[in-house]
Tab-separated table of C-alpha atoms in Angstrom:
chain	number	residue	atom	x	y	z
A	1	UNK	CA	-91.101	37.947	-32.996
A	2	UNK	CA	-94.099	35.285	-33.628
A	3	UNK	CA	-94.642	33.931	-29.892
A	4	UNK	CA	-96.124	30.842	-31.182
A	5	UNK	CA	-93.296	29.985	-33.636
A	6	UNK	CA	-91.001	30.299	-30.315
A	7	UNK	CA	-92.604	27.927	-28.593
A	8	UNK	CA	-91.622	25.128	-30.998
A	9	UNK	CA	-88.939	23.204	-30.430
A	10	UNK	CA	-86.518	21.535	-33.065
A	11	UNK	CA	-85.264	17.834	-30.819
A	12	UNK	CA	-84.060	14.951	-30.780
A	13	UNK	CA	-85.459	12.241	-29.376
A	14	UNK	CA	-83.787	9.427	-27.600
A	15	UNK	CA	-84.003	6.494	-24.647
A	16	UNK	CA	-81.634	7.122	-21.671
A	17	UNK	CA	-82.445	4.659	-18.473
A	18	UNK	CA	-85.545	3.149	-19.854
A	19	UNK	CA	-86.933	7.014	-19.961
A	20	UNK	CA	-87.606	8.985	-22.860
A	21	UNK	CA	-85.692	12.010	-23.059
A	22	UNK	CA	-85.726	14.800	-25.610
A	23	UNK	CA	-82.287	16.713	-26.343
A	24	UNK	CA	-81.912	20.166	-27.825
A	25	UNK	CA	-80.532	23.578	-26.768
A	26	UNK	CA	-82.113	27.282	-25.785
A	27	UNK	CA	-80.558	30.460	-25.027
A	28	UNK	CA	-80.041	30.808	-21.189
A	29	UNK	CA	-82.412	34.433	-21.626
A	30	UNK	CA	-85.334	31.818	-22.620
A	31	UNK	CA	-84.413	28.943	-20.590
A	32	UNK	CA	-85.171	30.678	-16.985
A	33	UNK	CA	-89.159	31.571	-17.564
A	34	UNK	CA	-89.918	27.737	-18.437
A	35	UNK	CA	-88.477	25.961	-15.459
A	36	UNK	CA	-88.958	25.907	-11.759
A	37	UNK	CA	-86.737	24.860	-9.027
A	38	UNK	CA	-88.404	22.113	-6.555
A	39	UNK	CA	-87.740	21.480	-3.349
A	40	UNK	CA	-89.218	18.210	-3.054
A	41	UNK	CA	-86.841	16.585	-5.383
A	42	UNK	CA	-84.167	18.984	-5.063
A	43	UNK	CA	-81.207	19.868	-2.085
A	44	UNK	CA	-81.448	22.670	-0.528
A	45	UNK	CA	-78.974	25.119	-2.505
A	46	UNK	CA	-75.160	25.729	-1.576
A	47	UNK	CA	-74.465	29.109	-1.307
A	48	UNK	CA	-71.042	28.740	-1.040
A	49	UNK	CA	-70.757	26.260	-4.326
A	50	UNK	CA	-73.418	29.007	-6.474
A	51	UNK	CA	-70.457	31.644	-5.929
A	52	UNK	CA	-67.755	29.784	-6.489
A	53	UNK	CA	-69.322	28.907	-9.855
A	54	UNK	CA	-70.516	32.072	-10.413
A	55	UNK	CA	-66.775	33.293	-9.848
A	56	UNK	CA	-65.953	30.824	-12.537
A	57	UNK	CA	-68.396	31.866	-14.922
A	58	UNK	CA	-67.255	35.413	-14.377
A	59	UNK	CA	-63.397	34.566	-15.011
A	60	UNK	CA	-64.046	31.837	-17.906
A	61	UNK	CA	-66.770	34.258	-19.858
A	62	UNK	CA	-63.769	36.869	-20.167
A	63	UNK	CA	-61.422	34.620	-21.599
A	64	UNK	CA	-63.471	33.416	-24.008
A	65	UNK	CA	-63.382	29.703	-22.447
A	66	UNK	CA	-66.683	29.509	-20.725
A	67	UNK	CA	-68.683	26.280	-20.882
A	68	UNK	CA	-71.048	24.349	-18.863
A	69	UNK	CA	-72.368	20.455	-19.555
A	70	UNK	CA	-75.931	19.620	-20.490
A	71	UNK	CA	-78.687	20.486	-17.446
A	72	UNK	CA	-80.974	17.769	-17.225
A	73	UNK	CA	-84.868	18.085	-16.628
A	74	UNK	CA	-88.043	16.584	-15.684
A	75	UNK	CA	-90.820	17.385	-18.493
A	76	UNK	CA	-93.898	17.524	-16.191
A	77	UNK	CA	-96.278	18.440	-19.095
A	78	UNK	CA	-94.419	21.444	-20.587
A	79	UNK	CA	-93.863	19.985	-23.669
A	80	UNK	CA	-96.306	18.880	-26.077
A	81	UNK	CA	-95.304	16.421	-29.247
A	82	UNK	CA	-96.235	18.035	-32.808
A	83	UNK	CA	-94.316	15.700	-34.794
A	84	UNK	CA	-91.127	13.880	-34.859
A	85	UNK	CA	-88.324	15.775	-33.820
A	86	UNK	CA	-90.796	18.831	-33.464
A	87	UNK	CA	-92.575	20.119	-29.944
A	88	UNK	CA	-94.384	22.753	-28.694
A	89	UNK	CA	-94.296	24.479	-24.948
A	90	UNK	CA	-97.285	24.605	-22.987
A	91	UNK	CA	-98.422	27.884	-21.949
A	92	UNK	CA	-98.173	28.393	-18.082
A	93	UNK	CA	-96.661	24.677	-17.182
A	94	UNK	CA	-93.339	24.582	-16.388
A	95	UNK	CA	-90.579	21.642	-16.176
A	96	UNK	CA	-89.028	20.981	-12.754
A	97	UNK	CA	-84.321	20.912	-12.959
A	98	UNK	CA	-83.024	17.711	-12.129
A	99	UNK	CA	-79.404	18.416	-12.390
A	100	UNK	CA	-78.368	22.270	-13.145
A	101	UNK	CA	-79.770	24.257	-9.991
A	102	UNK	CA	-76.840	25.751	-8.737
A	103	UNK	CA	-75.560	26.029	-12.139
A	104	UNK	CA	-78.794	28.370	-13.031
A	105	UNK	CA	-78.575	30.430	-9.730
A	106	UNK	CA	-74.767	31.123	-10.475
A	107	UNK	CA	-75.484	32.504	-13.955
A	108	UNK	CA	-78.619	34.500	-12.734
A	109	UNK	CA	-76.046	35.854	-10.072
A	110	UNK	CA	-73.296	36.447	-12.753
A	111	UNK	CA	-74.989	38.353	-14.903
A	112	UNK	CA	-76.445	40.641	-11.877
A	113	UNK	CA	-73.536	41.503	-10.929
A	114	UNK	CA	-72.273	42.328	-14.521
A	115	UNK	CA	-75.104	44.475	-15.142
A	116	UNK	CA	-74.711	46.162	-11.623
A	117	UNK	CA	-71.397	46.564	-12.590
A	118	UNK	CA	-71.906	48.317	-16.199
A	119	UNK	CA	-74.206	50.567	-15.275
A	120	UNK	CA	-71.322	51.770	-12.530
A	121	UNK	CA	-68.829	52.689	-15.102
A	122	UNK	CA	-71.883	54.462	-17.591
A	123	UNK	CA	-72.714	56.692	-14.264
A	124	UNK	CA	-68.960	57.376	-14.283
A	125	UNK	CA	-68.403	57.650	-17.881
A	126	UNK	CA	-66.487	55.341	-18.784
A	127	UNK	CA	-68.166	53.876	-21.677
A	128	UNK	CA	-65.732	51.885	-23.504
A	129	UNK	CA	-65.419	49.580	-19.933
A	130	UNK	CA	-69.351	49.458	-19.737
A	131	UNK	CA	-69.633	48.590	-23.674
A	132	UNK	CA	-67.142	45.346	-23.259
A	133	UNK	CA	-69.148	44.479	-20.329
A	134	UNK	CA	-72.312	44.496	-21.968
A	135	UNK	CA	-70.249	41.958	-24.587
A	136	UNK	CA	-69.841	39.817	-21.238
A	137	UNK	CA	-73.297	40.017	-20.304
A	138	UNK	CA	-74.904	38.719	-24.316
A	139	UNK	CA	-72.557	36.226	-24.562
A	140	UNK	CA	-73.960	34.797	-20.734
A	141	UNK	CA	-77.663	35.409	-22.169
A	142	UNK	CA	-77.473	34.211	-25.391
A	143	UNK	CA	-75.171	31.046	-23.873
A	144	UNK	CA	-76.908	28.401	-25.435
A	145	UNK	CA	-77.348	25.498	-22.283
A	146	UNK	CA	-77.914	21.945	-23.740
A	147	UNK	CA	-80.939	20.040	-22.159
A	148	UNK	CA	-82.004	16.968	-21.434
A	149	UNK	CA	-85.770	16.966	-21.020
A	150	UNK	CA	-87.260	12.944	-18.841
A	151	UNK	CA	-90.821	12.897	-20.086
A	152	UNK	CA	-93.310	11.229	-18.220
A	153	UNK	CA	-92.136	11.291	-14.642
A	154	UNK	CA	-93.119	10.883	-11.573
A	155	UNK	CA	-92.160	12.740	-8.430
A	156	UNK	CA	-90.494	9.783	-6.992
A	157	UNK	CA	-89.152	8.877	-10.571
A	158	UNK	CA	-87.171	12.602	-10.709
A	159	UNK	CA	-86.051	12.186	-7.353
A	160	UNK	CA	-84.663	9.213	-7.881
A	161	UNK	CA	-83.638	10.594	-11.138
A	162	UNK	CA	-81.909	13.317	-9.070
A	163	UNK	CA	-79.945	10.559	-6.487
A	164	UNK	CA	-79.022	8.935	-9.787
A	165	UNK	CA	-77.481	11.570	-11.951
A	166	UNK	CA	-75.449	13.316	-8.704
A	167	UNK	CA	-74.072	9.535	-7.925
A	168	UNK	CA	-72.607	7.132	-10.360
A	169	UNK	CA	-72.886	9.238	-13.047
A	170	UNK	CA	-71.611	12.280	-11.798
A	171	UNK	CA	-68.729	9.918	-9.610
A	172	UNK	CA	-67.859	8.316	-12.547
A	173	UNK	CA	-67.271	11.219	-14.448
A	174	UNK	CA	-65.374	12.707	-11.177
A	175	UNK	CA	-63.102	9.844	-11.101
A	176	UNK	CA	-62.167	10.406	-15.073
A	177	UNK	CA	-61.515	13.851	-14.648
A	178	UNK	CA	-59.126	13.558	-12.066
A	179	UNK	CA	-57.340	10.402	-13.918
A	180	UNK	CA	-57.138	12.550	-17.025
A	181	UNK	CA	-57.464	16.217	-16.688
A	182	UNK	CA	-54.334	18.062	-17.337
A	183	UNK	CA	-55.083	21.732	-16.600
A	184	UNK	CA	-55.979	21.238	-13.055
A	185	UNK	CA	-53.045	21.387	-10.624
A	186	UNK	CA	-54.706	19.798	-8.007
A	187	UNK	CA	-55.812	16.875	-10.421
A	188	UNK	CA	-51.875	16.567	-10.956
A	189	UNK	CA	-51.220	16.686	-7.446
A	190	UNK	CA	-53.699	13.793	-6.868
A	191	UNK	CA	-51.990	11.712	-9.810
A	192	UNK	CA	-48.304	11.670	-8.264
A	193	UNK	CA	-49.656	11.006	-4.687
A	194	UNK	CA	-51.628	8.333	-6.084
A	195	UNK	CA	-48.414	6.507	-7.276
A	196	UNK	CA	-46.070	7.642	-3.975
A	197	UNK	CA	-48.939	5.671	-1.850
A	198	UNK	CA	-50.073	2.794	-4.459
A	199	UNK	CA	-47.945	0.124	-1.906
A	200	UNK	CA	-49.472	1.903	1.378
A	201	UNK	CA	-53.458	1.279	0.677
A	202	UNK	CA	-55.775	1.019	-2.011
A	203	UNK	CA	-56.786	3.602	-4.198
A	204	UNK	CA	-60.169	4.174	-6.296
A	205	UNK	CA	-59.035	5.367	-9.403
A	206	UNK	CA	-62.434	5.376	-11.887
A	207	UNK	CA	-65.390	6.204	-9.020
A	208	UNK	CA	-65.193	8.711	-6.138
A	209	UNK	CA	-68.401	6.916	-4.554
A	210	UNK	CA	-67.114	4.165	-2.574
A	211	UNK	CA	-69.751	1.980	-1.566
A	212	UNK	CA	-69.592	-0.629	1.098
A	213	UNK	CA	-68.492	-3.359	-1.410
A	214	UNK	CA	-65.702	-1.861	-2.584
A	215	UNK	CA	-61.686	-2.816	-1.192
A	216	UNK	CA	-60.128	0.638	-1.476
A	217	UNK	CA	-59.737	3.361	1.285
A	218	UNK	CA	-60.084	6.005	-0.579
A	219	UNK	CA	-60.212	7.398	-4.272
A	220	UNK	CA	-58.658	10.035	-6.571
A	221	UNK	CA	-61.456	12.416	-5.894
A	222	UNK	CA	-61.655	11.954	-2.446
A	223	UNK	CA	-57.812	12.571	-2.520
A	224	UNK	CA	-58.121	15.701	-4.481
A	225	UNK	CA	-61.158	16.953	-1.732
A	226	UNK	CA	-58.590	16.659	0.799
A	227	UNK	CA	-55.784	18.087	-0.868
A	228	UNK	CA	-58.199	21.334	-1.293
A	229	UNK	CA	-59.094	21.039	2.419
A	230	UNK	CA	-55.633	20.456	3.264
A	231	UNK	CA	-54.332	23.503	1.501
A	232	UNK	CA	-57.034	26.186	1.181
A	233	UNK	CA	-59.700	25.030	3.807
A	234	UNK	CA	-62.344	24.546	1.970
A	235	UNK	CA	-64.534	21.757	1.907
A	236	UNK	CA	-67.077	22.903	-1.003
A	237	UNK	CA	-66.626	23.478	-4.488
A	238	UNK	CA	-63.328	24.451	-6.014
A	239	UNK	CA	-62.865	26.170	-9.472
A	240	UNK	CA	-59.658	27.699	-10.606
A	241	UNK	CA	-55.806	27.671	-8.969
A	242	UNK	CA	-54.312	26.619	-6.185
A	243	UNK	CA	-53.989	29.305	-3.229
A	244	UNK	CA	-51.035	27.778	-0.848
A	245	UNK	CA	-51.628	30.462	1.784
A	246	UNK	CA	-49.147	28.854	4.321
A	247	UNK	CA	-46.897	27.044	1.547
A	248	UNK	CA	-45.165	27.039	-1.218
A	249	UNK	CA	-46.565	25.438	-4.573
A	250	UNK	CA	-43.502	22.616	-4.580
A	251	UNK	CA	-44.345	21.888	-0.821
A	252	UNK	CA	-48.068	20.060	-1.757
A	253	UNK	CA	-47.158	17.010	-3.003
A	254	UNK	CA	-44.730	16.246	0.199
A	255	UNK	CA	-46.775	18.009	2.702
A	256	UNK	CA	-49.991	15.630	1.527
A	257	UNK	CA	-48.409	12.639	1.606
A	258	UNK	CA	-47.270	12.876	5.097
A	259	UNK	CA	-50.724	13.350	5.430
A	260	UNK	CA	-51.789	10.322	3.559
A	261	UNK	CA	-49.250	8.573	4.968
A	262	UNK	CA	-50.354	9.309	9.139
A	263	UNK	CA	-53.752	7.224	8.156
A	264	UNK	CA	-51.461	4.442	8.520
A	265	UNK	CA	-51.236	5.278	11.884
A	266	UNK	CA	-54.590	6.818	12.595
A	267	UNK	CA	-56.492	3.945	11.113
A	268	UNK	CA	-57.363	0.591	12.440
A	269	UNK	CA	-56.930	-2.375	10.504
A	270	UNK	CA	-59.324	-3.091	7.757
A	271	UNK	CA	-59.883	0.626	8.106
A	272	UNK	CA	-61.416	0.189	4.018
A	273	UNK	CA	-64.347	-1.940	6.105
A	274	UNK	CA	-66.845	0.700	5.521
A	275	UNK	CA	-70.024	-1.508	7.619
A	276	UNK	CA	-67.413	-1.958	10.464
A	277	UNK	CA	-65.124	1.611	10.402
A	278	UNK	CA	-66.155	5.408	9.309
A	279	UNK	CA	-62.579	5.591	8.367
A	280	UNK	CA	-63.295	4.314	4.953
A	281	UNK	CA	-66.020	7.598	4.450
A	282	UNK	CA	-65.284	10.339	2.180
A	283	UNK	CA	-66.117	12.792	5.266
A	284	UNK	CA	-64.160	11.601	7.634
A	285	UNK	CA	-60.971	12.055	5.234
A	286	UNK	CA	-61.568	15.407	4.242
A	287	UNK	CA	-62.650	16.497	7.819
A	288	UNK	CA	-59.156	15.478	9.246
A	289	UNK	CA	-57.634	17.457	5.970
A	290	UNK	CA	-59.244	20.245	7.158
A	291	UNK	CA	-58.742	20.078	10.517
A	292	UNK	CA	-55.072	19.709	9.795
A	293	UNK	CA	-55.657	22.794	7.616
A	294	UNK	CA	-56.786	24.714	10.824
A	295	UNK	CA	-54.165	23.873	13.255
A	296	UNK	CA	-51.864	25.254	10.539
A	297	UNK	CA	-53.785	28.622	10.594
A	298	UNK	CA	-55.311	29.121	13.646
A	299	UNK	CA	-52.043	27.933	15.851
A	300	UNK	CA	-50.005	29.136	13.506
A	301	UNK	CA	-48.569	25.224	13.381
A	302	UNK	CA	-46.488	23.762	10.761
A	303	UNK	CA	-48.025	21.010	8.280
A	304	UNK	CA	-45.570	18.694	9.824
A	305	UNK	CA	-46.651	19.525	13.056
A	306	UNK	CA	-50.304	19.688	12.849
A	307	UNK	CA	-49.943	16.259	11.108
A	308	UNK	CA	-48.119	14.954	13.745
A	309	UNK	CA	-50.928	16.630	16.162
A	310	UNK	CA	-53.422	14.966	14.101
A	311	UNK	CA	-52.188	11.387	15.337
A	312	UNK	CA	-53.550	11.800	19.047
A	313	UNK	CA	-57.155	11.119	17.650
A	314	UNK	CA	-55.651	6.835	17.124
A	315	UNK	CA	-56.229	7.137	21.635
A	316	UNK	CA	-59.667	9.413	21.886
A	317	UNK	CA	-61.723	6.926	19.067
A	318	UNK	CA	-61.878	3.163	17.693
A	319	UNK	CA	-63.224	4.789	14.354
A	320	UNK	CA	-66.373	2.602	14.745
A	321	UNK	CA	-69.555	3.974	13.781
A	322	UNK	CA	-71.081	3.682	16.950
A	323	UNK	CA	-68.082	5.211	18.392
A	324	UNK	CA	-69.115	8.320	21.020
A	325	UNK	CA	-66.858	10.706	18.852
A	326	UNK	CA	-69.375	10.203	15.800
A	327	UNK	CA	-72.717	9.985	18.050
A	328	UNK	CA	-74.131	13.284	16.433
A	329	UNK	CA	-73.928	12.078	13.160
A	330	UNK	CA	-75.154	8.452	13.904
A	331	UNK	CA	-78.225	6.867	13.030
A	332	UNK	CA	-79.522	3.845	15.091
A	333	UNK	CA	-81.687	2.563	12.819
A	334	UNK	CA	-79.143	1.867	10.171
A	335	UNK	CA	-76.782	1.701	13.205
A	336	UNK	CA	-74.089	3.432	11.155
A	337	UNK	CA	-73.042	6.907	10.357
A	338	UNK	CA	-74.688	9.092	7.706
A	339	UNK	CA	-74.440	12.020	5.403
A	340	UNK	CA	-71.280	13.071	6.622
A	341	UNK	CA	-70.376	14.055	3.142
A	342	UNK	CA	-72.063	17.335	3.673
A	343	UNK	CA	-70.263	21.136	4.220
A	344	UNK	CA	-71.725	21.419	7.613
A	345	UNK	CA	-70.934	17.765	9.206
A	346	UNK	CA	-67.347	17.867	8.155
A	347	UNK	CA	-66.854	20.849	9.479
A	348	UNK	CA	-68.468	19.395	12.437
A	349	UNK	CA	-66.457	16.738	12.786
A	350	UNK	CA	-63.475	18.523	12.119
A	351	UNK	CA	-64.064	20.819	15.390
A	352	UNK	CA	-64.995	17.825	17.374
A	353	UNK	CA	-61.482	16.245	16.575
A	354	UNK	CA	-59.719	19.345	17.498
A	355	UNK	CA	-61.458	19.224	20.774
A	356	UNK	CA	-60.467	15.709	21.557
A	357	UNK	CA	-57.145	16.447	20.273
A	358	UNK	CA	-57.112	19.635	23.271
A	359	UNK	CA	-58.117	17.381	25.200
A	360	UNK	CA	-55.786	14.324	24.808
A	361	UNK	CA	-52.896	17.187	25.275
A	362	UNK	CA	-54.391	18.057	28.871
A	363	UNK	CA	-54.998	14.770	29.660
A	364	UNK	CA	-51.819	13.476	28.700
């Protein structure tokens, strides 16, 4: 194949955000040598999220169903204009991923193990399995992932590029999903406990990023992040069906309103004050989800009773941000609590609350 006639590039050409931005596609086999992953603009990668998508990609890309949405990139000088609608790559210079990152390392991890995986069953001679897997592994490298290529930017324009596309567009686009999506149980879940507790509080039911402005405890995303907590434990990504381990399918919806229903308790008033209370923070909620979640399988509790455990914390806290409970996660020059949205601080918090919960039962 003529190398140079590769590197040309059939886009389209476009404003998004006051940026130019070039769409087009490229096999995923291509895609990986022109692009490098910085750390600068990017977070530090989730291991736990890249194999739960690469689990995806290795169920969907079976049945035939696999997709992924557009990754989104910053140019820096890899591209070179020919003509309209025509561009060249630039030997050596590679574009930095925006939005995509885990995405990239799932896929690179997918098709690894696919590979490891056919050449198992060719050592053991079974052929037919390793030629259907090699079927699995083209259709990954010849996936064709749409791009959107930022020219011109500069480090601080992709990372706030970055902040950007993984918060009111990607919350927007949360919120839709689980208004509308219906092939995801726990979507469905979220939609009848939304209407169960529309008279108890407010409920977000477009964005999942609830910013100090807005009247609602929570939203239907943050709802769903707790009902995953609640019921599996886990506080990262979540692909795929439900796993009740210590219920029955039918038993959700009830079991999570309870929960939903003890914040009326647990809560102060104006608890959707989000400069006064942390109880209006997406962390917080899906920290006492999964704490609930580990009362139910580490002392072998019932929901109803863990839930009902849960309530002590209304005596140990005041749910303030400068309240001792959340000192490790404070910050005194914003004098409020911050990124508690991540893995590691929920679970945090979720062990401190069991401890003050131990010890409210001594105590008391």
């Amino acid at each position: 194949m003529n190398e140079h006639l590769l590197a040309r590039i059939k886009v389209k050409e476009y404003r998004q955000f006051g940026r130019s931005v070039l769409l087009m596609k490229m096999p995923f086999r291509l895609l990986q040598s022109i692009f490098t992953i910085d750390g600068k603009v990017q977070r530090e990668l989730d291991l736990r999220r890249k194999n739960a998508i690469r689990d995806f990609i290795l169920e969907t890309v079976k049945e035939g169903t696999f997709y992924f949405s557009p990754f989104i990139f910053s140019a820096r000088g890899a591209l070179a204009r020919i003509r309209e609608g025509e561009w060249e790559l630039v030997p050596g210079v590679k574009m930095a991923i925006l939005d995509g990152q885990h995405r990239v390392k799932a896929l690179e991890s997918a098709l690894q193990k696919l590979k490891f995986e056919k050449e198992a069953y060719e050592d053991s001679g079974y052929m037919q399995k390793a030629e259907e897997i090699q079927k699995w592994i083209d259709t990954l490298e010849s996936y064709e992932i749409a791009m959107q290529i930022y020219l011109d930017l500069s480090e601080d324009d992709e990372r706030q590029l970055f902040t950007d596309i993984n918060t009111e567009r990607k919350e927007a686009h949360g919120g839709l999903v689980v208004k509308y999506d219906r092939r995801d149980r726990y979507a469905e879940w979220t939609r009848t406990l939304a209407q169960r507790l529309d008279s108890k509080f407010e409920i977000e039911r477009n964005l999942s990023r609830l910013t100090t402005t807005n009247s609602s405890l929570t939203s239907m995303v943050i709802m769903k992040k707790c009902l995953i907590a609640l019921i599996e434990g886990n506080v990262g990504y979540k692909e795929g069906e439900p796993v009740c381990k210590y219920c029955r399918e039918e038993e959700v919806p009830d079991i999570a309103e309870l929960f939903f229903t003890a914040w009326m308790h647990l809560f102060p008033k104006q608890a959707e004050n989000r400069k006064k209370y942390v109880s209006g923070l997406s962390g917080v909620q899906i920290a006492l989800a999964y704490t609930v979640y580990r009362l139910v399988a580490e002392e072998e509790k019932s929901y109803t009773e863990a839930i009902e455990h849960l309530k002590r914390l209304k005596e140990v806290t005041s749910w303030r941000h400068d309240d001792p409970l959340f000192a490790p996660f404070y910050d005194k020059k914003k004098k409020q609590v911050v990124r508690l949205s991540e893995q590691g601080k929920m679970k945090k918090l979720s062990e401190l609350f069991l401890q003050e919960m131990k010890r409210k039962a001594v105590i008391g």
